[in-house]
Coordinates of C-alpha atoms in Angstrom, one line a residue:
M1 CA -52.2 -6.7 -16.5
S2 CA -48.7 -7.1 -17.1
A3 CA -46.5 -8.7 -14.1
P4 CA -44.7 -6.3 -11.6
T5 CA -41.1 -5.5 -12.6
F6 CA -38.5 -8.0 -11.0
L7 CA -35.3 -6.1 -9.8
E8 CA -32.2 -8.5 -9.9
P9 CA -29.6 -8.6 -7.2
W10 CA -27.3 -6.1 -9.6
Q11 CA -30.2 -3.8 -9.9
L12 CA -31.0 -3.7 -6.1
R13 CA -27.2 -3.1 -5.5
A14 CA -27.2 -0.3 -8.2
A15 CA -30.2 1.4 -6.6
F16 CA -28.9 0.9 -3.1
A17 CA -25.7 2.6 -3.9
R18 CA -27.4 5.4 -5.5
S19 CA -29.9 5.5 -2.5
L20 CA -27.0 5.9 0.0
S21 CA -25.1 8.6 -2.0
D22 CA -28.3 10.8 -2.1
M23 CA -28.6 10.3 1.6
Y24 CA -24.9 10.6 2.7
G25 CA -24.9 14.0 0.3
K26 CA -27.6 15.4 2.5
E27 CA -26.0 14.3 5.9
V28 CA -22.3 15.6 4.7
P29 CA -22.6 18.3 2.2
A30 CA -18.7 18.1 1.8
Y31 CA -19.5 14.8 0.2
T32 CA -21.2 16.4 -2.7
T33 CA -18.3 18.9 -3.2
L34 CA -16.2 15.6 -3.2
L35 CA -18.4 14.1 -6.2
D36 CA -18.2 17.3 -8.1
V37 CA -14.7 17.3 -7.9
S38 CA -14.2 13.9 -8.8
H39 CA -16.3 14.4 -12.1
E40 CA -14.1 17.3 -13.1
V41 CA -11.0 15.4 -12.6
N42 CA -12.5 12.5 -14.3
A43 CA -13.6 14.4 -17.5
D44 CA -10.4 16.4 -17.5
F45 CA -8.4 13.0 -17.4
V46 CA -10.5 11.6 -20.2
A47 CA -10.2 14.5 -22.6
Q48 CA -6.4 14.6 -21.9
H49 CA -5.8 10.6 -22.4
G50 CA -8.4 9.3 -24.6
A51 CA -9.2 5.8 -24.7
E52 CA -6.3 5.0 -22.5
A53 CA -8.1 6.6 -19.5
E54 CA -10.3 3.7 -19.7
R55 CA -7.6 1.0 -19.3
L56 CA -8.9 0.2 -16.0
G57 CA -12.6 0.6 -16.4
S58 CA -15.1 2.4 -18.5
I59 CA -15.7 6.0 -17.6
A60 CA -19.1 4.8 -16.9
R61 CA -18.3 2.2 -14.4
V62 CA -15.5 4.9 -12.7
T63 CA -18.2 7.5 -12.5
A64 CA -20.7 5.2 -11.0
E65 CA -18.4 3.4 -8.5
R66 CA -18.4 3.9 -4.8
H67 CA -17.3 1.8 -1.6
G68 CA -19.0 2.5 1.3
A69 CA -17.6 1.8 4.9
I70 CA -19.6 0.7 7.9
R71 CA -18.8 -0.5 11.6
V72 CA -20.7 -3.2 13.7
G73 CA -20.3 -4.3 17.0
T74 CA -21.1 -8.2 17.3
P75 CA -20.8 -11.4 15.1
T76 CA -24.6 -11.6 15.0
E77 CA -24.7 -8.0 13.4
M78 CA -22.0 -8.9 11.0
S79 CA -24.1 -12.1 10.1
Q80 CA -27.0 -9.6 9.4
V81 CA -25.1 -7.2 7.2
A82 CA -24.1 -10.5 5.3
R83 CA -27.6 -11.1 4.6
I84 CA -28.5 -7.6 3.4
F85 CA -25.6 -7.6 1.2
G86 CA -26.1 -10.9 -0.2
A87 CA -29.5 -9.8 -1.2
M88 CA -27.7 -7.5 -3.6
G89 CA -25.0 -9.8 -5.1
M90 CA -22.3 -8.8 -2.8
Y91 CA -20.1 -11.5 -0.9
P92 CA -17.5 -11.3 1.8
V93 CA -14.2 -11.1 0.1
G94 CA -10.8 -10.9 2.3
F95 CA -9.9 -10.7 5.9
Y96 CA -8.5 -7.4 7.4
D97 CA -7.0 -6.9 10.7
L98 CA -6.8 -3.2 11.6
R99 CA -5.6 -3.8 15.3
D100 CA -1.8 -3.8 14.3
A101 CA -2.2 -1.9 11.0
S102 CA -1.8 1.4 12.7
S103 CA -0.1 3.2 15.7
S104 CA -3.4 4.3 16.9
S105 CA -6.0 2.3 18.6
V106 CA -8.2 0.6 15.9
P107 CA -9.8 -2.5 17.9
V108 CA -11.6 -3.8 14.8
I109 CA -11.2 -6.5 12.1
S110 CA -13.0 -6.5 8.8
T111 CA -13.9 -7.7 5.5
A112 CA -15.4 -6.3 2.3
F113 CA -18.7 -7.1 0.6
R114 CA -18.7 -6.9 -3.3
P115 CA -19.7 -8.5 -6.4
I116 CA -17.2 -11.2 -7.2
E117 CA -18.0 -12.4 -10.8
R118 CA -16.5 -10.1 -13.7
A119 CA -19.7 -9.6 -15.5
E120 CA -21.4 -8.3 -12.0
L121 CA -18.5 -6.0 -11.3
A122 CA -18.9 -4.7 -14.6
R123 CA -22.5 -4.0 -14.1
N124 CA -22.0 -2.1 -10.6
P125 CA -18.9 -2.8 -8.7
F126 CA -20.3 -1.3 -5.3
R127 CA -18.6 -2.5 -2.5
V128 CA -18.8 -2.0 1.5
F129 CA -15.6 -2.3 3.8
T130 CA -17.4 -3.6 7.1
S131 CA -15.6 -3.6 10.4
M132 CA -16.4 -5.3 13.7
L133 CA -15.3 -4.5 17.2
V134 CA -13.0 -6.8 19.0
P135 CA -14.1 -6.3 22.6
A136 CA -12.2 -9.3 24.0
D137 CA -9.0 -7.8 22.9
R138 CA -7.0 -7.0 26.2
R139 CA -5.0 -4.6 24.5
F140 CA -7.6 -2.1 24.4
F141 CA -10.6 -3.3 26.6
T142 CA -10.6 -4.5 30.5
A143 CA -12.8 -7.4 31.3
D144 CA -15.2 -4.9 32.9
L145 CA -15.3 -3.0 29.8
E146 CA -15.6 -5.8 27.6
R147 CA -18.5 -7.3 29.8
R148 CA -20.4 -3.8 29.6
L149 CA -19.8 -3.3 25.9
E150 CA -21.3 -6.6 25.1
N151 CA -24.1 -6.1 27.1
F152 CA -24.6 -2.8 25.4
L153 CA -24.4 -4.1 22.2
G154 CA -26.5 -7.3 22.8
A155 CA -29.5 -5.0 23.9
R156 CA -29.5 -3.2 20.4
T157 CA -31.2 -3.8 17.1
L158 CA -29.7 -2.3 14.0
F159 CA -31.6 -4.2 11.4
G160 CA -35.4 -4.8 11.8
P161 CA -37.0 -8.1 11.1
E162 CA -38.7 -6.9 7.9
L163 CA -35.7 -5.7 6.5
L164 CA -33.8 -9.1 7.2
A165 CA -36.8 -11.0 5.8
L166 CA -37.0 -9.0 2.6
A167 CA -33.1 -9.6 2.4
D168 CA -33.5 -13.4 2.6
R169 CA -36.0 -13.5 0.2
A170 CA -34.2 -11.7 -2.4
E171 CA -31.0 -13.8 -1.8
A172 CA -33.3 -17.1 -2.2
E173 CA -35.0 -15.7 -5.1
R174 CA -32.4 -13.9 -6.8
G175 CA -34.2 -10.5 -6.7
L176 CA -37.5 -9.1 -5.5
P177 CA -40.7 -7.6 -7.2
E178 CA -40.8 -3.8 -7.7
N179 CA -42.8 -3.0 -4.6
Q180 CA -40.8 -5.2 -2.1
A181 CA -37.7 -3.9 -3.7
A182 CA -38.6 -0.7 -3.0
E183 CA -39.5 -1.2 0.4
F184 CA -36.1 -3.1 0.9
L185 CA -34.2 -0.2 -0.4
R186 CA -35.7 2.2 1.8
L187 CA -35.4 0.1 5.0
A188 CA -31.7 -0.9 4.0
T189 CA -30.9 2.8 3.5
E190 CA -32.8 4.2 6.8
A191 CA -30.6 1.5 8.6
F192 CA -27.5 3.3 7.7
E193 CA -28.8 6.8 8.1
L194 CA -27.3 9.0 11.2
S195 CA -29.5 8.7 14.4
A196 CA -30.8 11.7 15.9
E197 CA -31.3 10.0 19.2
P198 CA -29.2 11.5 22.0
V199 CA -26.0 9.7 22.7
D200 CA -25.3 8.8 26.2
Q201 CA -22.4 11.3 27.1
A202 CA -20.4 9.4 29.9
W203 CA -20.5 6.0 28.1
Y204 CA -19.5 7.4 24.8
R205 CA -16.6 9.3 26.3
E206 CA -15.1 6.4 28.4
L207 CA -15.1 4.3 25.1
E208 CA -13.5 7.4 23.1
A209 CA -10.8 7.3 25.8
V210 CA -9.9 4.0 24.4
S211 CA -10.7 4.6 20.8
A212 CA -12.7 6.9 18.8
V213 CA -13.5 3.9 16.4
A214 CA -14.6 2.0 19.2
A215 CA -16.9 4.9 20.5
D216 CA -18.4 5.3 17.2
I217 CA -19.3 1.5 17.1
G218 CA -20.2 0.4 20.6
G219 CA -21.3 4.0 22.1
I220 CA -24.5 4.6 20.2
A221 CA -27.4 2.2 19.7
S222 CA -27.5 2.6 16.0
T223 CA -25.0 2.2 13.2
H224 CA -24.5 4.6 10.1
I225 CA -22.5 4.8 6.9
N226 CA -19.0 6.4 7.6
H227 CA -17.9 7.2 4.3
L228 CA -19.0 6.9 0.7
T229 CA -16.0 6.7 -1.3
P230 CA -16.0 7.8 -5.3
R231 CA -13.4 6.5 -7.5
V232 CA -11.1 9.2 -9.4
L233 CA -8.7 8.6 -12.4
D234 CA -6.0 11.2 -10.9
I235 CA -6.0 11.4 -7.2
D236 CA -3.1 13.7 -7.0
D237 CA -5.1 16.2 -9.1
L238 CA -8.2 15.7 -6.9
Y239 CA -6.1 16.4 -3.8
A240 CA -4.8 19.6 -5.1
R241 CA -8.5 20.9 -6.2
M242 CA -10.0 20.3 -3.1
E243 CA -7.4 21.9 -1.1
A244 CA -7.7 24.8 -3.7
R245 CA -11.5 24.8 -2.7
G246 CA -10.8 25.5 1.0
I247 CA -11.2 21.7 2.3
T248 CA -8.9 20.5 4.6
M249 CA -7.2 17.2 3.5
I250 CA -5.5 14.5 5.3
D251 CA -1.6 14.8 5.3
A252 CA -1.2 12.3 2.3
V253 CA -2.2 10.1 -0.2
Q254 CA -2.1 6.5 1.4
G255 CA -0.9 3.6 -0.6
P256 CA 1.4 3.3 -3.6
P257 CA 3.4 6.6 -4.5
R258 CA 2.8 8.5 -7.7
W259 CA 5.4 7.4 -10.2
E260 CA 5.9 6.9 -13.9
G261 CA 4.8 2.9 -14.0
P262 CA 1.8 1.2 -14.1
D263 CA -0.6 2.2 -11.3
V264 CA -1.3 -0.8 -8.7
L265 CA -3.7 -2.0 -5.9
L266 CA -5.2 1.1 -4.2
R267 CA -4.4 4.8 -3.4
Q268 CA -6.6 6.5 -1.1
T269 CA -7.0 9.9 0.7
S270 CA -9.8 12.0 2.3
F271 CA -11.0 15.2 3.6
R272 CA -10.7 15.4 7.4
A273 CA -13.5 14.4 9.8
L274 CA -15.9 17.1 10.0
A275 CA -17.4 18.2 13.5
E276 CA -21.1 17.4 13.0
P277 CA -23.8 18.6 15.5
R278 CA -24.8 15.8 18.1
T279 CA -27.2 15.7 20.9
F280 CA -25.8 14.1 24.3
R281 CA -27.6 12.8 27.4
T282 CA -25.6 13.7 30.7
A283 CA -25.7 11.6 33.8
D284 CA -28.4 13.8 35.4
G285 CA -30.7 13.2 32.2
E286 CA -29.9 16.6 30.5
V287 CA -30.0 16.9 26.8
V288 CA -27.2 19.0 25.6
H289 CA -25.9 19.9 22.1
D290 CA -22.3 19.2 21.1
S291 CA -20.3 17.7 18.0
L292 CA -18.6 14.7 16.9
R293 CA -15.8 14.1 14.3
V294 CA -16.4 10.5 13.0
R295 CA -17.3 10.9 9.3
F296 CA -14.9 11.9 6.6
G297 CA -14.6 12.1 2.8
E298 CA -12.4 9.3 1.3
V299 CA -11.7 9.2 -2.6
E300 CA -9.7 6.5 -4.2
A301 CA -8.0 5.4 -7.4
R302 CA -7.7 1.9 -8.4
G303 CA -4.8 0.0 -10.2
I304 CA -3.9 -3.3 -11.4
A305 CA -4.2 -6.3 -8.9
L306 CA -1.2 -8.0 -7.8
T307 CA -0.4 -11.7 -7.7
R308 CA 0.8 -13.0 -4.3
E309 CA 4.4 -12.7 -5.6
G310 CA 3.6 -9.0 -6.5
R311 CA 1.8 -8.3 -3.3
A312 CA 4.9 -9.9 -1.4
A313 CA 7.1 -7.6 -3.2
Y314 CA 4.6 -4.5 -2.5
D315 CA 4.7 -5.4 1.3
A316 CA 8.6 -5.3 1.3
A317 CA 8.6 -2.3 -0.5
V318 CA 6.4 -0.6 2.0
L319 CA 8.7 -1.8 4.8
E320 CA 11.6 -0.5 3.1
I321 CA 9.7 2.8 2.6
D322 CA 9.4 3.1 6.4
E323 CA 12.5 2.2 7.6
K324 CA 14.3 4.7 5.3
A325 CA 11.8 7.3 6.3
A326 CA 12.2 6.6 9.8
A327 CA 16.0 7.0 9.5
A328 CA 15.6 10.4 7.6
R329 CA 13.2 11.7 10.0
A330 CA 15.8 10.9 13.0
E331 CA 18.4 12.7 11.1
D332 CA 16.2 15.6 10.1
P333 CA 13.5 16.6 12.3
G334 CA 12.1 18.9 9.7
F335 CA 11.7 16.0 7.3
T336 CA 8.5 16.3 5.1
E337 CA 5.9 14.1 3.4
A338 CA 7.2 15.5 0.0
Q339 CA 10.8 13.7 1.1
R340 CA 8.9 10.9 1.9
Q341 CA 7.4 10.2 -1.3
E342 CA 10.6 10.7 -2.8
I343 CA 12.0 7.6 -1.0
A344 CA 8.9 5.7 -2.1
R345 CA 9.5 6.4 -5.5
G346 CA 13.0 5.6 -5.3
V347 CA 12.1 2.2 -3.6
W348 CA 9.1 1.6 -6.1
Q349 CA 11.6 2.1 -9.2
K350 CA 13.7 -0.9 -8.2
T351 CA 10.9 -2.9 -7.2
F352 CA 8.3 -2.9 -10.0
P353 CA 8.8 -2.7 -13.8
T354 CA 7.8 0.3 -15.5
T355 CA 5.4 -1.4 -18.0
E356 CA 2.5 -3.7 -18.0
A357 CA 4.1 -6.1 -20.1
E358 CA 7.0 -6.7 -17.8
L359 CA 4.3 -6.8 -14.9
A360 CA 2.7 -9.8 -16.6
A361 CA 6.1 -11.4 -17.8
Q362 CA 7.4 -11.3 -14.2
G363 CA 4.2 -12.8 -12.8
L364 CA 3.8 -9.4 -10.5
G365 CA 0.2 -8.6 -11.7
W366 CA -3.0 -10.1 -13.0
F367 CA -4.2 -9.8 -16.6
T368 CA -6.9 -11.4 -18.6
Y369 CA -6.6 -12.6 -22.1
E370 CA -9.1 -12.1 -24.9
V371 CA -9.0 -12.8 -28.8
G372 CA -8.5 -9.6 -30.8
S373 CA -10.7 -8.3 -33.6
G374 CA -8.4 -9.6 -36.1
G375 CA -9.0 -13.2 -34.6
S376 CA -5.5 -14.2 -34.1
D377 CA -3.9 -12.2 -31.7
V378 CA -4.4 -11.9 -28.0
V379 CA -5.1 -9.0 -26.1
R380 CA -3.8 -8.5 -22.6
E381 CA -6.0 -6.4 -20.4
P382 CA -5.0 -5.6 -16.6
V383 CA -7.4 -6.8 -13.9
V384 CA -8.6 -4.0 -11.7
Y385 CA -7.8 -4.4 -7.9
E386 CA -11.3 -4.7 -6.4
D387 CA -10.1 -5.0 -2.6
F388 CA -8.4 -3.1 0.1
L389 CA -5.2 -2.6 1.9
P390 CA -5.2 -2.6 5.8
R391 CA -2.7 -0.4 6.3
S392 CA -4.1 2.1 4.0
A393 CA -7.3 1.5 5.8
A394 CA -6.0 2.2 9.1
G395 CA -3.8 5.2 7.7
I396 CA -7.2 6.6 6.6
F397 CA -9.0 5.9 10.0
Q398 CA -5.9 7.2 12.1
S399 CA -5.7 10.6 10.0
N400 CA -9.2 11.2 10.9
L401 CA -8.9 10.4 14.4
T402 CA -9.0 13.5 17.1
S403 CA -6.4 11.2 19.2
D404 CA -4.5 8.0 19.2
G405 CA -6.8 6.6 22.0
A406 CA -5.2 3.9 24.4
K407 CA -3.4 0.6 23.6
D408 CA -1.8 -1.5 26.2
A409 CA 1.2 -3.2 23.9
S410 CA 2.0 -5.5 27.0
Q411 CA -1.1 -7.3 26.7
E412 CA -1.7 -10.4 24.6
G413 CA -4.0 -9.8 21.5
T414 CA -7.0 -12.0 20.7
D415 CA -6.8 -14.2 18.0
R416 CA -8.8 -13.5 15.0
D417 CA -8.4 -14.7 11.3
A418 CA -10.2 -15.6 8.1
D419 CA -11.7 -18.8 9.5
W420 CA -13.0 -16.9 12.6
M421 CA -14.6 -14.3 10.4
A422 CA -16.1 -17.0 8.2
G423 CA -17.8 -18.4 11.1
A424 CA -19.1 -15.0 12.3
L425 CA -20.6 -14.5 8.9
G426 CA -22.1 -17.9 8.6
R427 CA -21.0 -18.4 4.9
P428 CA -17.7 -18.6 3.2
L429 CA -15.1 -15.7 3.1
N430 CA -13.6 -15.4 -0.4
D431 CA -10.2 -15.2 -0.9
P432 CA -9.4 -12.4 -3.3
F433 CA -6.3 -14.0 -4.8
D434 CA -8.4 -16.9 -5.9
L435 CA -10.8 -15.0 -7.2
Y436 CA -8.4 -12.9 -9.6
A437 CA -6.8 -16.3 -10.6
D438 CA -10.0 -17.7 -11.5
Q439 CA -10.9 -14.6 -13.7
V440 CA -7.3 -15.0 -15.4
A441 CA -7.8 -18.6 -15.9
R442 CA -11.4 -18.3 -17.4
S443 CA -10.2 -15.8 -19.7
L444 CA -7.2 -18.0 -21.2
A445 CA -9.6 -21.0 -21.4
G446 CA -12.1 -19.1 -23.5
A447 CA -9.6 -17.8 -25.5
A448 CA -7.6 -20.9 -26.3
E449 CA -10.9 -22.7 -27.1
T450 CA -11.7 -20.0 -29.7
L451 CA -8.2 -20.4 -31.2
G452 CA -7.9 -23.9 -30.7
V453 CA -4.5 -23.8 -28.9
D454 CA -2.7 -24.6 -25.5
P455 CA -3.9 -21.9 -23.0
A456 CA -0.1 -21.7 -21.9
T457 CA 0.8 -20.4 -25.3
L458 CA -1.4 -17.3 -25.1
T459 CA 0.7 -15.4 -22.6
T460 CA 4.0 -14.9 -24.4
P461 CA 4.9 -11.6 -25.8
N462 CA 5.0 -12.4 -29.5
R463 CA 1.4 -13.6 -29.2
T464 CA 0.2 -11.2 -27.1
T465 CA -0.8 -7.4 -28.3
G466 CA -0.2 -4.7 -26.2
A467 CA 3.0 -5.7 -24.9
S468 CA 4.6 -2.3 -24.9
R469 CA 2.4 -1.1 -22.0

């Protein structure tokens, strides 16, 4: 009798992404429409641009690519999430503080779980943006509400012992036998399904007055997938096609503007959160029917990863755009999003070069270097940005909230940083810049060894092909 099939972490990751997608499509039918339109846009983009369309990843990778988003309430829950994703070869990368990234009340800090090796990203780049509530932050929660919130969160169980035991085994043994893998995937998918249990109406509404995000995390006894994001090659085309189908989109595409130069970092948009039927339990025990708007359909377009210098230039450009847009809005109450985008393009044109070659030469973007088919030239390829932007994430959250909530800016915020997050996770928190730098260094070392030269000579324009891009 042949031995049972053994699923490695990347196979668990790919299967989990498919399982979540199937489940979420049943829960949120508009997500299936989003997938259909994404596939149409990508197919048309490839037909129009040929091989150049796959400059930032093969069409097979882009089609399969998803990022999920979940929300938890406590360090214990966050550490359990880390164990589940660790089983799938996904590691915590980056620290995101959304508390100050939006004018709305978004009292969470976040990290993203994803593969970190280049080969693993190529196999399946599934990533999950994971946010955790900060009940101790007095800008959002009083001491009394913090105490009651922590009691509520401490009394619930999001992930059962069987799921966690299988996750620990998969991480330790680098995979699971087929029958145990199937059980792990079933339990993991169920953990992120929307619960049918009635919600305590008074408790949920009390938290919702502070923040809809807080209510979504701490107002119910379970968690769920908030959105599952496909990747698209032309996000502006997708935005127009979705609206043409009668689906209401948020007001704008978040992130860098559309322009004639290289796409960098991340652009995101979504359809607005839909009213989903939910049952509530009133103070007198009656179960009533109502709806909640907490889940939405996000889509993303990924560009080139920026170096620390490039990211500093990006942050400065965003600040300049905000200042110019605010001044223009003060002068003209009818100021439009189209006018804001025009301002953004102007700032972008003076901040970033219009070719990949200059982006590389100025040290603003990350690129790998490989020996070409001729055996002497070095081919420069852009490194895809695999991470997130706190401002864009908060912008998506804000655009889908029913109200701005309550935030007392006169109170002191509670310190939370990358070291604190690593402690909560119980494992190291990877720095995205270090991961990109290591990917580039490895490519240079490999190419230099093949050619028998100093790695420093490989990035010069006369040695590198593709310099006109």
